[in-house]
């Protein structure tokens, strides 16, 4: 095995165009570090519906220029087979390590394959790339980003010409083309021939952000904003200035792009501690709300003052607030969400006489809902301008929630007051998540197997009235690796994460509420039931 590993590593070394990863791999070979070499060469990073995502480093199980060049060559071959020879591929990138290198490699490969390539002018939010695809009439788009993953990661997200992310069977067909690339020596990579775009695409995106807001709506809410060391700040500030909102008060320590993400353990607003600096700033300046983007600014987090301190709103809470705001503004069309998001959206849509659709997890599915007007998922993703961006967009979502906060402010009310109203009108929909991060991926598979072989019959004392194995698909959903349990007054979905080494369990409890006075008791009851479900589910899954 040892000699075989060394031979594989040396063969990789001869092709690697990056001096950094060549030096890293040469060091591992010289040190005869079998364990690390085995980890790098135990397979290849799999191209799936999230594209590619993984840790930076040398070897086929890491994100590096060799892996990216192969991925770009496979995508180019796929596009040509689809009849897009000569078509435009637009490429965006964030501010992580190697992102610009991966973008330039992609542009070179596309140009060499007979396609046209255009790169965004600098690191910009993912929604700008998603917008640019349709705005420029591109046949595909690539965004180099690992979104909110740890600093050592990077990724490669692929969109087709409709402006939404790839779904099966395109992912498998592209993966097959990547696997068919014999070696890097067969991939033409000219040193010029692609375009670097100017700011006109960004200007067109910003012009569309105005359409998210109602003409003449109040614009008075004051915000604290954090870009979480990502690329959101300049675009968000420009959008807020155009809209006429007060200039957001920046969390200075997190305002500028920094691939080391020095102030956070994970650059994800949902992770414990990530919002601490924003909370500290809000305690000093007493804004109406806190807005946070993740590093590529496709997600939007919202925090509000609750009593004497600040708290993050759940994605499901923001999802319901934006839906209620759009309904009040007279929006028509389809309201869509992923199956792991709160069923409250369905209640809001039903009362307004609007079509409601549930999809598989991810905006690649939500964006495809027919007649989409608004889509969201609980992981802080909101699509509020589907005609402009067929993906989640943390910039336009921030504008819309700030408009809502401004409107409520004029009425002497807050976002929490509107949430209370929704709970009284539709029942308290309390959601929570049990999320287990693992080093060993086999633990996730083992937990899923255990739940399939010994499904729970009750959770928190509530009988399980229906168990669905989503690998079989349902009448309205294609197959996916997941389990759904329907209980009396509650719902549980268990699935492996598509982008991180996590098992995710999504919980929802619905408690009827007779009046505003009954809300505290309903919240206490819901919290108790959620904790009991978590405990029982952990035991049933063996995690």
Coordinates of C-alpha atoms in Angstrom, one line a residue:
X1 CA 0.0 0.0 0.0
X2 CA 2.8 2.4 0.9
X3 CA 4.6 2.2 -2.4
X4 CA 1.2 2.5 -4.3
X5 CA 0.4 5.7 -2.2
X6 CA 3.8 7.2 -3.0
X7 CA 3.3 6.5 -6.7
X8 CA -0.1 8.1 -6.7
X9 CA 1.2 11.1 -4.9
X10 CA 4.1 11.5 -7.3
X11 CA 1.9 11.2 -10.3
X12 CA -0.3 13.9 -8.9
X13 CA 2.7 16.1 -8.2
X14 CA 3.9 16.0 -11.8
X15 CA 0.5 17.5 -12.9
X16 CA -0.1 20.0 -10.1
X17 CA 0.2 23.6 -11.5
X18 CA 0.2 25.3 -8.0
X19 CA 3.6 25.8 -6.3
X20 CA 1.9 25.9 -2.9
X21 CA 0.2 22.5 -3.0
X22 CA 3.2 21.0 -4.9
X23 CA 5.5 22.0 -2.0
X24 CA 2.9 20.7 0.5
X25 CA 2.6 17.3 -1.2
X26 CA 6.4 17.0 -1.7
X27 CA 6.8 17.5 2.0
X28 CA 4.3 14.7 2.8
X29 CA 6.1 12.4 0.3
X30 CA 9.5 13.2 1.8
X31 CA 8.2 12.6 5.3
X32 CA 6.6 9.4 4.1
X33 CA 3.4 10.4 6.0
X34 CA 1.3 7.5 5.0
X35 CA -1.7 8.5 7.2
X36 CA -2.0 11.9 5.6
X37 CA -1.3 10.7 2.1
X38 CA -4.0 8.0 2.5
X39 CA -6.4 10.7 3.6
X40 CA -5.6 12.8 0.5
X41 CA -5.7 9.9 -2.0
X42 CA -8.5 7.7 -0.6
X43 CA -10.8 8.7 -3.4
X44 CA -11.8 11.9 -5.1
X45 CA -13.8 14.9 -3.9
X46 CA -17.3 14.1 -5.2
X47 CA -19.1 16.6 -7.4
X48 CA -22.8 16.7 -6.3
X49 CA -25.7 19.0 -6.1
X50 CA -23.7 21.5 -4.0
X51 CA -20.9 21.3 -6.7
X52 CA -17.6 20.7 -4.8
X53 CA -16.7 21.7 -1.3
X54 CA -13.9 20.6 0.9
X55 CA -10.7 21.5 2.8
X56 CA -7.9 23.2 0.8
X57 CA -4.8 21.2 0.2
X58 CA -3.0 18.9 -2.2
X59 CA -4.5 15.6 -3.5
X60 CA -7.8 14.5 -5.1
X61 CA -9.7 14.6 -1.7
X62 CA -8.9 18.3 -1.2
X63 CA -9.9 21.5 -2.9
X64 CA -7.0 22.7 -5.1
X65 CA -6.3 24.0 -8.6
X66 CA -5.9 20.5 -10.1
X67 CA -9.4 19.5 -8.8
X68 CA -10.9 22.8 -10.0
X69 CA -9.3 22.5 -13.5
X70 CA -10.7 19.0 -13.8
X71 CA -14.1 20.2 -12.6
X72 CA -14.1 23.1 -15.1
X73 CA -13.1 20.8 -17.9
X74 CA -16.0 18.4 -17.1
X75 CA -18.4 21.3 -16.9
X76 CA -17.2 22.6 -20.2
X77 CA -17.6 19.2 -21.9
X78 CA -21.1 18.9 -20.4
X79 CA -22.1 22.3 -21.7
X80 CA -20.8 21.5 -25.2
X81 CA -22.8 18.3 -25.3
X82 CA -25.9 20.3 -24.4
X83 CA -25.3 22.3 -27.5
X84 CA -23.8 25.4 -25.8
X85 CA -20.6 25.6 -27.8
X86 CA -19.6 29.3 -27.8
X87 CA -22.0 30.1 -25.0
X88 CA -21.0 32.4 -22.1
X89 CA -20.0 31.2 -18.7
X90 CA -19.9 33.8 -16.0
X91 CA -17.7 33.3 -12.9
X92 CA -17.8 34.9 -9.5
X93 CA -15.7 34.3 -6.4
X94 CA -15.5 35.2 -2.7
X95 CA -12.5 36.4 -0.6
X96 CA -11.3 33.0 0.6
X97 CA -7.8 31.6 0.1
X98 CA -7.4 30.5 -3.6
X99 CA -10.8 31.7 -4.7
X100 CA -9.4 34.1 -7.3
X101 CA -7.0 31.4 -8.6
X102 CA -9.9 28.9 -9.0
X103 CA -11.9 31.5 -10.8
X104 CA -9.1 32.3 -13.3
X105 CA -8.4 28.6 -13.9
X106 CA -12.1 28.2 -14.7
X107 CA -12.1 31.1 -17.1
X108 CA -9.0 29.6 -18.8
X109 CA -10.5 26.2 -19.2
X110 CA -13.8 27.5 -20.6
X111 CA -11.9 29.7 -23.1
X112 CA -9.8 26.7 -24.1
X113 CA -12.9 24.6 -24.6
X114 CA -14.4 27.0 -27.1
X115 CA -16.8 28.7 -24.7
X116 CA -16.8 32.4 -23.7
X117 CA -15.9 33.3 -20.1
X118 CA -16.4 36.4 -18.1
X119 CA -15.2 37.0 -14.5
X120 CA -16.8 39.4 -12.0
X121 CA -14.5 42.3 -11.3
X122 CA -13.6 41.4 -7.7
X123 CA -14.9 39.3 -4.8
X124 CA -18.7 39.9 -4.7
X125 CA -21.7 38.3 -3.0
X126 CA -23.0 35.0 -4.5
X127 CA -26.4 36.6 -5.4
X128 CA -24.6 39.0 -7.8
X129 CA -23.3 36.0 -9.7
X130 CA -26.7 34.4 -9.7
X131 CA -28.2 37.6 -11.1
X132 CA -25.4 38.0 -13.7
X133 CA -26.2 34.6 -15.3
X134 CA -29.6 35.7 -16.5
X135 CA -28.8 39.3 -16.9
X136 CA -26.0 38.5 -19.4
X137 CA -27.7 35.5 -21.0
X138 CA -25.1 33.1 -19.9
X139 CA -25.4 29.3 -20.4
X140 CA -23.9 28.6 -17.0
X141 CA -22.3 30.3 -14.0
X142 CA -19.7 29.2 -11.4
X143 CA -19.3 30.7 -7.9
X144 CA -16.1 29.9 -6.1
X145 CA -17.1 30.0 -2.4
X146 CA -17.4 27.8 0.7
X147 CA -20.1 30.1 2.0
X148 CA -20.1 29.8 5.8
X149 CA -17.7 26.8 6.1
X150 CA -14.6 26.9 8.2
X151 CA -11.6 29.1 7.0
X152 CA -9.6 26.1 5.7
X153 CA -12.4 25.2 3.2
X154 CA -13.3 26.3 -0.3
X155 CA -16.0 25.3 -2.8
X156 CA -17.2 25.4 -6.4
X157 CA -20.9 26.0 -7.0
X158 CA -22.4 25.5 -10.4
X159 CA -25.5 27.2 -11.9
X160 CA -27.1 26.6 -15.3
X161 CA -28.6 29.2 -17.7
X162 CA -31.9 29.5 -15.8
X163 CA -29.9 31.1 -13.0
X164 CA -30.5 28.4 -10.4
X165 CA -28.1 25.8 -9.0
X166 CA -27.8 22.4 -10.7
X167 CA -30.1 19.5 -9.7
X168 CA -30.1 15.8 -10.9
X169 CA -29.5 14.5 -13.5
X170 CA -27.2 17.4 -14.5
X171 CA -24.9 16.9 -11.4
X172 CA -24.3 13.2 -12.3
X173 CA -23.7 14.0 -15.9
X174 CA -21.2 16.7 -15.1
X175 CA -19.5 14.4 -12.6
X176 CA -19.2 11.7 -15.3
X177 CA -17.5 14.3 -17.6
X178 CA -15.1 15.3 -14.8
X179 CA -14.2 11.6 -14.2
X180 CA -13.5 11.2 -18.0
X181 CA -10.8 13.9 -18.0
X182 CA -7.7 11.7 -18.5
X183 CA -5.1 14.2 -17.3
X184 CA -4.4 17.9 -17.0
X185 CA -2.2 17.8 -20.0
X186 CA -5.3 17.2 -22.2
X187 CA -7.0 20.4 -20.8
X188 CA -6.3 23.5 -22.9
X189 CA -5.7 26.5 -20.7
X190 CA -4.8 29.7 -22.6
X191 CA -3.4 32.6 -20.6
X192 CA -5.9 35.1 -22.1
X193 CA -9.1 35.4 -24.0
X194 CA -11.7 35.9 -21.3
X195 CA -13.4 39.1 -20.2
X196 CA -13.1 40.7 -16.8
X197 CA -16.4 42.5 -16.3
X198 CA -16.7 46.1 -15.1
X199 CA -19.2 47.3 -12.5
X200 CA -22.1 47.5 -14.9
X201 CA -23.4 44.1 -13.8
X202 CA -23.2 45.1 -10.1
X203 CA -25.0 48.4 -11.0
X204 CA -27.7 46.4 -12.7
X205 CA -28.0 44.2 -9.7
X206 CA -28.3 47.2 -7.3
X207 CA -30.9 48.8 -9.6
X208 CA -33.0 45.6 -9.2
X209 CA -32.8 45.8 -5.4
X210 CA -35.0 48.9 -5.5
X211 CA -37.8 46.7 -6.8
X212 CA -37.9 44.7 -3.6
X213 CA -39.3 47.6 -1.6
X214 CA -42.7 49.2 -1.8
X215 CA -42.8 52.7 -3.3
X216 CA -43.0 55.3 -0.6
X217 CA -42.6 52.8 2.2
X218 CA -41.1 54.1 5.5
X219 CA -37.3 53.8 5.7
X220 CA -36.5 54.7 9.2
X221 CA -35.3 51.6 11.0
X222 CA -31.7 51.8 12.3
X223 CA -29.5 48.7 11.9
X224 CA -26.2 47.3 13.2
X225 CA -24.6 45.3 10.4
X226 CA -21.9 42.6 10.3
X227 CA -20.4 41.1 7.1
X228 CA -18.8 38.2 9.1
X229 CA -15.4 38.9 7.5
X230 CA -17.0 38.2 4.1
X231 CA -17.8 40.1 0.9
X232 CA -21.2 41.6 1.7
X233 CA -20.4 45.0 3.2
X234 CA -19.9 47.3 0.1
X235 CA -22.9 45.9 -1.8
X236 CA -25.2 46.0 1.2
X237 CA -24.2 49.6 2.1
X238 CA -24.8 50.6 -1.5
X239 CA -28.2 49.0 -1.6
X240 CA -29.2 50.6 1.7
X241 CA -28.0 54.0 0.5
X242 CA -30.1 53.7 -2.7
X243 CA -33.1 52.7 -0.7
X244 CA -32.8 55.7 1.6
X245 CA -32.4 53.8 4.9
X246 CA -30.2 55.2 7.7
X247 CA -26.6 54.0 7.1
X248 CA -26.0 50.7 8.9
X249 CA -23.7 50.9 11.9
X250 CA -20.9 48.5 11.1
X251 CA -19.3 45.8 13.4
X252 CA -15.8 47.2 12.5
X253 CA -13.9 44.0 13.5
X254 CA -15.8 41.9 11.0
X255 CA -16.5 44.5 8.2
X256 CA -13.6 43.7 5.8
X257 CA -13.0 40.4 4.0
X258 CA -10.5 38.2 5.8
X259 CA -10.1 34.5 4.8
X260 CA -8.8 33.7 8.3
X261 CA -12.2 34.8 9.9
X262 CA -10.2 35.7 13.1
X263 CA -13.1 36.7 15.4
X264 CA -15.3 33.6 14.9
X265 CA -14.9 29.8 15.3
X266 CA -17.2 29.2 12.4
X267 CA -18.2 32.2 10.1
X268 CA -21.9 31.3 10.3
X269 CA -24.4 33.6 12.1
X270 CA -26.2 30.4 13.4
X271 CA -23.1 29.2 15.3
X272 CA -22.7 30.0 19.0
X273 CA -20.6 33.1 19.5
X274 CA -20.6 34.3 15.9
X275 CA -23.0 37.2 16.7
X276 CA -21.3 38.3 20.0
X277 CA -19.6 41.3 18.5
X278 CA -22.8 42.4 16.8
X279 CA -24.7 42.1 20.1
X280 CA -22.0 44.1 21.9
X281 CA -22.3 46.9 19.3
X282 CA -26.1 46.9 19.5
X283 CA -26.0 47.2 23.3
X284 CA -23.9 50.4 22.7
X285 CA -26.0 52.0 20.0
X286 CA -29.6 50.6 20.5
X287 CA -30.6 50.1 16.9
X288 CA -34.0 48.7 15.8
X289 CA -32.4 45.4 14.5
X290 CA -29.2 43.7 13.8
X291 CA -28.5 42.4 10.2
X292 CA -25.8 39.8 9.5
X293 CA -24.7 38.2 6.3
X294 CA -22.7 35.0 6.0
X295 CA -19.3 35.4 4.2
X296 CA -20.7 35.1 0.6
X297 CA -23.8 37.2 1.6
X298 CA -26.4 34.8 0.3
X299 CA -27.8 34.3 3.8
X300 CA -29.3 37.0 6.1
X301 CA -29.5 36.7 9.8
X302 CA -31.7 39.1 11.9
X303 CA -31.4 39.8 15.6
X304 CA -33.8 41.9 17.8
X305 CA -33.9 43.2 21.3
X306 CA -36.0 40.8 23.5
X307 CA -36.4 42.2 27.0
X308 CA -33.1 43.6 28.2
X309 CA -30.9 41.8 25.7
X310 CA -30.6 40.8 22.1
X311 CA -31.4 37.5 20.4
X312 CA -31.1 36.0 17.0
X313 CA -34.4 35.3 15.3
X314 CA -34.7 31.8 13.9
X315 CA -34.7 31.4 10.1
X316 CA -38.3 30.2 10.4
X317 CA -39.3 33.3 12.3
X318 CA -37.7 35.6 9.6
X319 CA -39.3 33.4 6.9
X320 CA -42.7 33.9 8.4
X321 CA -42.2 37.7 9.0
X322 CA -41.2 38.3 5.4
X323 CA -44.1 36.2 4.1
X324 CA -46.6 38.2 6.3
X325 CA -45.1 41.4 5.0
X326 CA -45.4 40.4 1.4
X327 CA -49.0 39.3 1.9
X328 CA -49.8 42.6 3.5
X329 CA -48.3 44.3 0.5
X330 CA -50.6 42.3 -1.8
X331 CA -48.0 39.9 -3.3
X332 CA -49.3 37.1 -5.6
X333 CA -47.8 33.9 -6.8
X334 CA -46.3 30.8 -5.2
X335 CA -44.8 30.8 -1.7
X336 CA -42.3 27.9 -1.5
X337 CA -40.1 26.4 1.3
X338 CA -38.0 23.3 1.9
X339 CA -39.6 20.4 3.8
X340 CA -37.4 21.1 6.8
X341 CA -38.8 24.7 7.2
X342 CA -41.8 25.7 9.4
X343 CA -45.3 24.7 8.3
X344 CA -46.3 28.2 9.4
X345 CA -45.6 29.5 5.8
X346 CA -48.3 27.1 4.5
X347 CA -50.8 28.5 7.0
X348 CA -50.0 32.1 6.0
X349 CA -50.2 31.3 2.3
X350 CA -53.5 29.3 2.7
X351 CA -55.2 32.2 4.6
X352 CA -54.1 34.6 1.8
X353 CA -55.3 32.3 -0.9
X354 CA -51.8 31.8 -2.3
X355 CA -50.3 28.6 -3.7
X356 CA -47.9 26.9 -1.2
X357 CA -45.2 24.4 -2.3
X358 CA -42.8 22.3 -0.2
X359 CA -39.5 21.2 -1.9
X360 CA -36.4 19.2 -1.0
X361 CA -33.8 21.1 1.0
X362 CA -31.8 23.7 -0.9
X363 CA -32.5 26.6 -3.1
X364 CA -31.7 24.5 -6.2
X365 CA -35.2 23.1 -5.5
X366 CA -37.0 26.1 -4.0
X367 CA -36.0 28.3 -7.0
X368 CA -37.7 25.8 -9.4
X369 CA -41.2 26.2 -7.8
X370 CA -43.6 27.1 -10.6
X371 CA -44.7 30.8 -10.4
X372 CA -42.4 31.5 -7.5
X373 CA -42.9 34.8 -5.7
X374 CA -41.2 34.1 -2.4
X375 CA -39.1 31.2 -1.1
X376 CA -37.2 30.5 2.1
X377 CA -35.5 27.8 4.1
X378 CA -34.8 27.7 7.8
X379 CA -31.0 28.0 7.3
X380 CA -31.3 31.8 6.9
X381 CA -31.9 31.7 3.1
X382 CA -34.6 34.0 1.5
X383 CA -35.5 34.6 -2.1
X384 CA -37.5 37.8 -2.2
X385 CA -36.9 38.8 -5.9
X386 CA -37.0 35.6 -7.9
X387 CA -37.2 37.4 -11.2
X388 CA -33.8 39.0 -10.5
X389 CA -32.0 36.3 -8.4
X390 CA -33.2 32.6 -8.6
X391 CA -31.4 31.8 -5.4
X392 CA -31.2 32.9 -1.8
X393 CA -30.0 36.6 -1.5
X394 CA -28.9 38.1 1.8
X395 CA -28.8 41.6 0.4
X396 CA -32.4 41.9 -0.8
X397 CA -33.6 40.0 2.2
X398 CA -31.9 42.5 4.5
X399 CA -33.7 45.4 2.6
X400 CA -37.1 43.7 2.9
X401 CA -36.8 43.0 6.6
X402 CA -35.6 46.5 7.3
X403 CA -38.6 47.9 5.4
X404 CA -40.8 45.7 7.6
X405 CA -39.1 46.9 10.8
X406 CA -39.5 50.5 9.6
X407 CA -43.2 50.0 8.9
X408 CA -43.7 48.5 12.4
X409 CA -41.7 51.2 14.0
X410 CA -44.0 53.8 12.5
X411 CA -46.9 51.9 14.2
X412 CA -45.0 51.8 17.5
X413 CA -44.5 48.0 17.1
X414 CA -41.6 45.6 16.6
X415 CA -40.8 42.4 14.7
X416 CA -41.6 40.4 17.9
X417 CA -45.1 42.0 18.1
X418 CA -45.8 40.7 14.6
X419 CA -44.5 37.3 15.5
X420 CA -46.9 37.3 18.5
X421 CA -49.8 38.2 16.2
X422 CA -48.9 35.3 13.8
X423 CA -48.8 32.9 16.7
X424 CA -52.3 33.9 17.9
X425 CA -53.6 33.8 14.3
X426 CA -52.1 30.5 13.2
X427 CA -50.9 28.7 16.3
X428 CA -47.4 28.9 17.9
X429 CA -45.0 27.2 15.5
X430 CA -41.9 26.5 17.6
X431 CA -38.9 25.1 15.7
X432 CA -35.5 23.8 16.8
X433 CA -32.7 21.7 15.5
X434 CA -30.6 18.9 16.8
X435 CA -27.3 19.1 14.9
X436 CA -24.5 16.6 15.4
X437 CA -21.1 17.4 13.8
X438 CA -18.9 14.3 13.4
X439 CA -15.3 13.6 12.4
X440 CA -16.2 10.1 11.2
X441 CA -18.9 10.2 8.5
X442 CA -19.8 6.5 9.1
X443 CA -21.5 7.6 12.4
X444 CA -24.1 9.5 10.3
X445 CA -24.8 6.5 8.1
X446 CA -25.0 4.3 11.2
X447 CA -27.5 6.6 12.8
X448 CA -29.7 6.7 9.7
X449 CA -29.6 2.9 9.5
X450 CA -30.5 2.5 13.1
X451 CA -33.5 4.8 12.7
X452 CA -34.7 2.9 9.6
X453 CA -34.4 -0.5 11.2
X454 CA -35.8 0.6 14.6
X455 CA -38.1 3.6 13.9
X456 CA -39.3 5.4 17.0
X457 CA -43.0 4.8 17.8
X458 CA -43.3 7.9 20.1
X459 CA -41.2 11.0 20.8
X460 CA -41.7 13.2 23.9
X461 CA -44.7 11.0 24.7
X462 CA -46.4 11.9 21.4
X463 CA -47.3 9.0 19.2
X464 CA -45.6 8.8 15.8
X465 CA -48.7 8.7 13.5
X466 CA -46.7 8.5 10.2
X467 CA -43.1 7.5 9.3
X468 CA -41.8 8.3 5.8
X469 CA -38.5 7.1 4.3
X470 CA -37.8 9.9 1.9
X471 CA -35.3 7.8 -0.1
X472 CA -38.5 6.4 -1.7
X473 CA -39.7 9.8 -2.8
X474 CA -43.3 11.0 -2.2
X475 CA -46.1 12.1 -4.4
X476 CA -44.6 15.6 -4.6
X477 CA -40.9 15.1 -3.8
X478 CA -38.1 13.3 -5.6
X479 CA -36.0 10.8 -3.5
X480 CA -33.6 12.1 -1.0
X481 CA -31.7 10.6 2.0
X482 CA -34.0 11.5 4.9
X483 CA -36.7 10.4 7.3
X484 CA -39.9 12.3 8.2
X485 CA -42.0 11.6 11.3
X486 CA -45.4 13.1 11.8
X487 CA -46.6 13.2 15.4
X488 CA -49.7 14.6 17.1
X489 CA -48.9 18.4 17.1
X490 CA -45.3 18.0 16.0
X491 CA -43.0 17.0 13.1
X492 CA -39.4 15.7 12.9
X493 CA -37.2 15.4 9.8
X494 CA -33.7 13.7 10.0
X495 CA -31.2 14.0 7.2
X496 CA -27.4 14.1 6.6
X497 CA -26.2 17.6 5.7
X498 CA -25.4 18.1 2.0
X499 CA -22.5 20.5 2.7
X500 CA -21.0 19.7 6.1
X501 CA -20.1 16.6 8.2
X502 CA -23.3 16.8 10.2
X503 CA -26.5 14.9 11.0
X504 CA -29.3 17.3 11.1
X505 CA -32.7 16.8 12.8
X506 CA -35.4 19.5 12.3
X507 CA -38.1 19.7 14.9
X508 CA -41.4 21.6 14.9
X509 CA -44.1 21.7 17.6
X510 CA -47.4 23.5 17.0
X511 CA -49.4 24.7 20.0
X512 CA -52.8 26.4 19.6
X513 CA -52.9 29.9 21.2
X514 CA -56.3 31.4 22.3
X515 CA -55.0 35.0 22.9
X516 CA -51.9 37.1 23.4
X517 CA -52.2 36.5 27.1
X518 CA -51.8 32.7 26.6
X519 CA -48.5 33.1 24.6
X520 CA -46.0 32.7 27.6
X521 CA -47.7 29.4 28.6
X522 CA -47.7 28.2 25.0
X523 CA -44.0 29.0 24.6
X524 CA -43.1 27.2 27.8
X525 CA -45.0 24.1 26.7
X526 CA -43.5 24.1 23.2
X527 CA -39.9 24.5 24.7
X528 CA -40.5 21.5 27.0
X529 CA -41.8 19.3 24.1
X530 CA -38.9 20.3 21.9
X531 CA -36.4 19.4 24.6
X532 CA -38.1 16.0 25.2
X533 CA -38.1 15.3 21.4
X534 CA -34.4 16.1 21.2
X535 CA -33.6 13.7 24.1
X536 CA -35.7 10.9 22.7
X537 CA -34.5 11.3 19.2
X538 CA -30.8 11.3 20.3
X539 CA -31.5 8.0 22.1
X540 CA -33.3 6.5 19.1
X541 CA -30.5 7.5 16.7
X542 CA -27.7 6.5 19.1
X543 CA -26.0 9.9 18.8

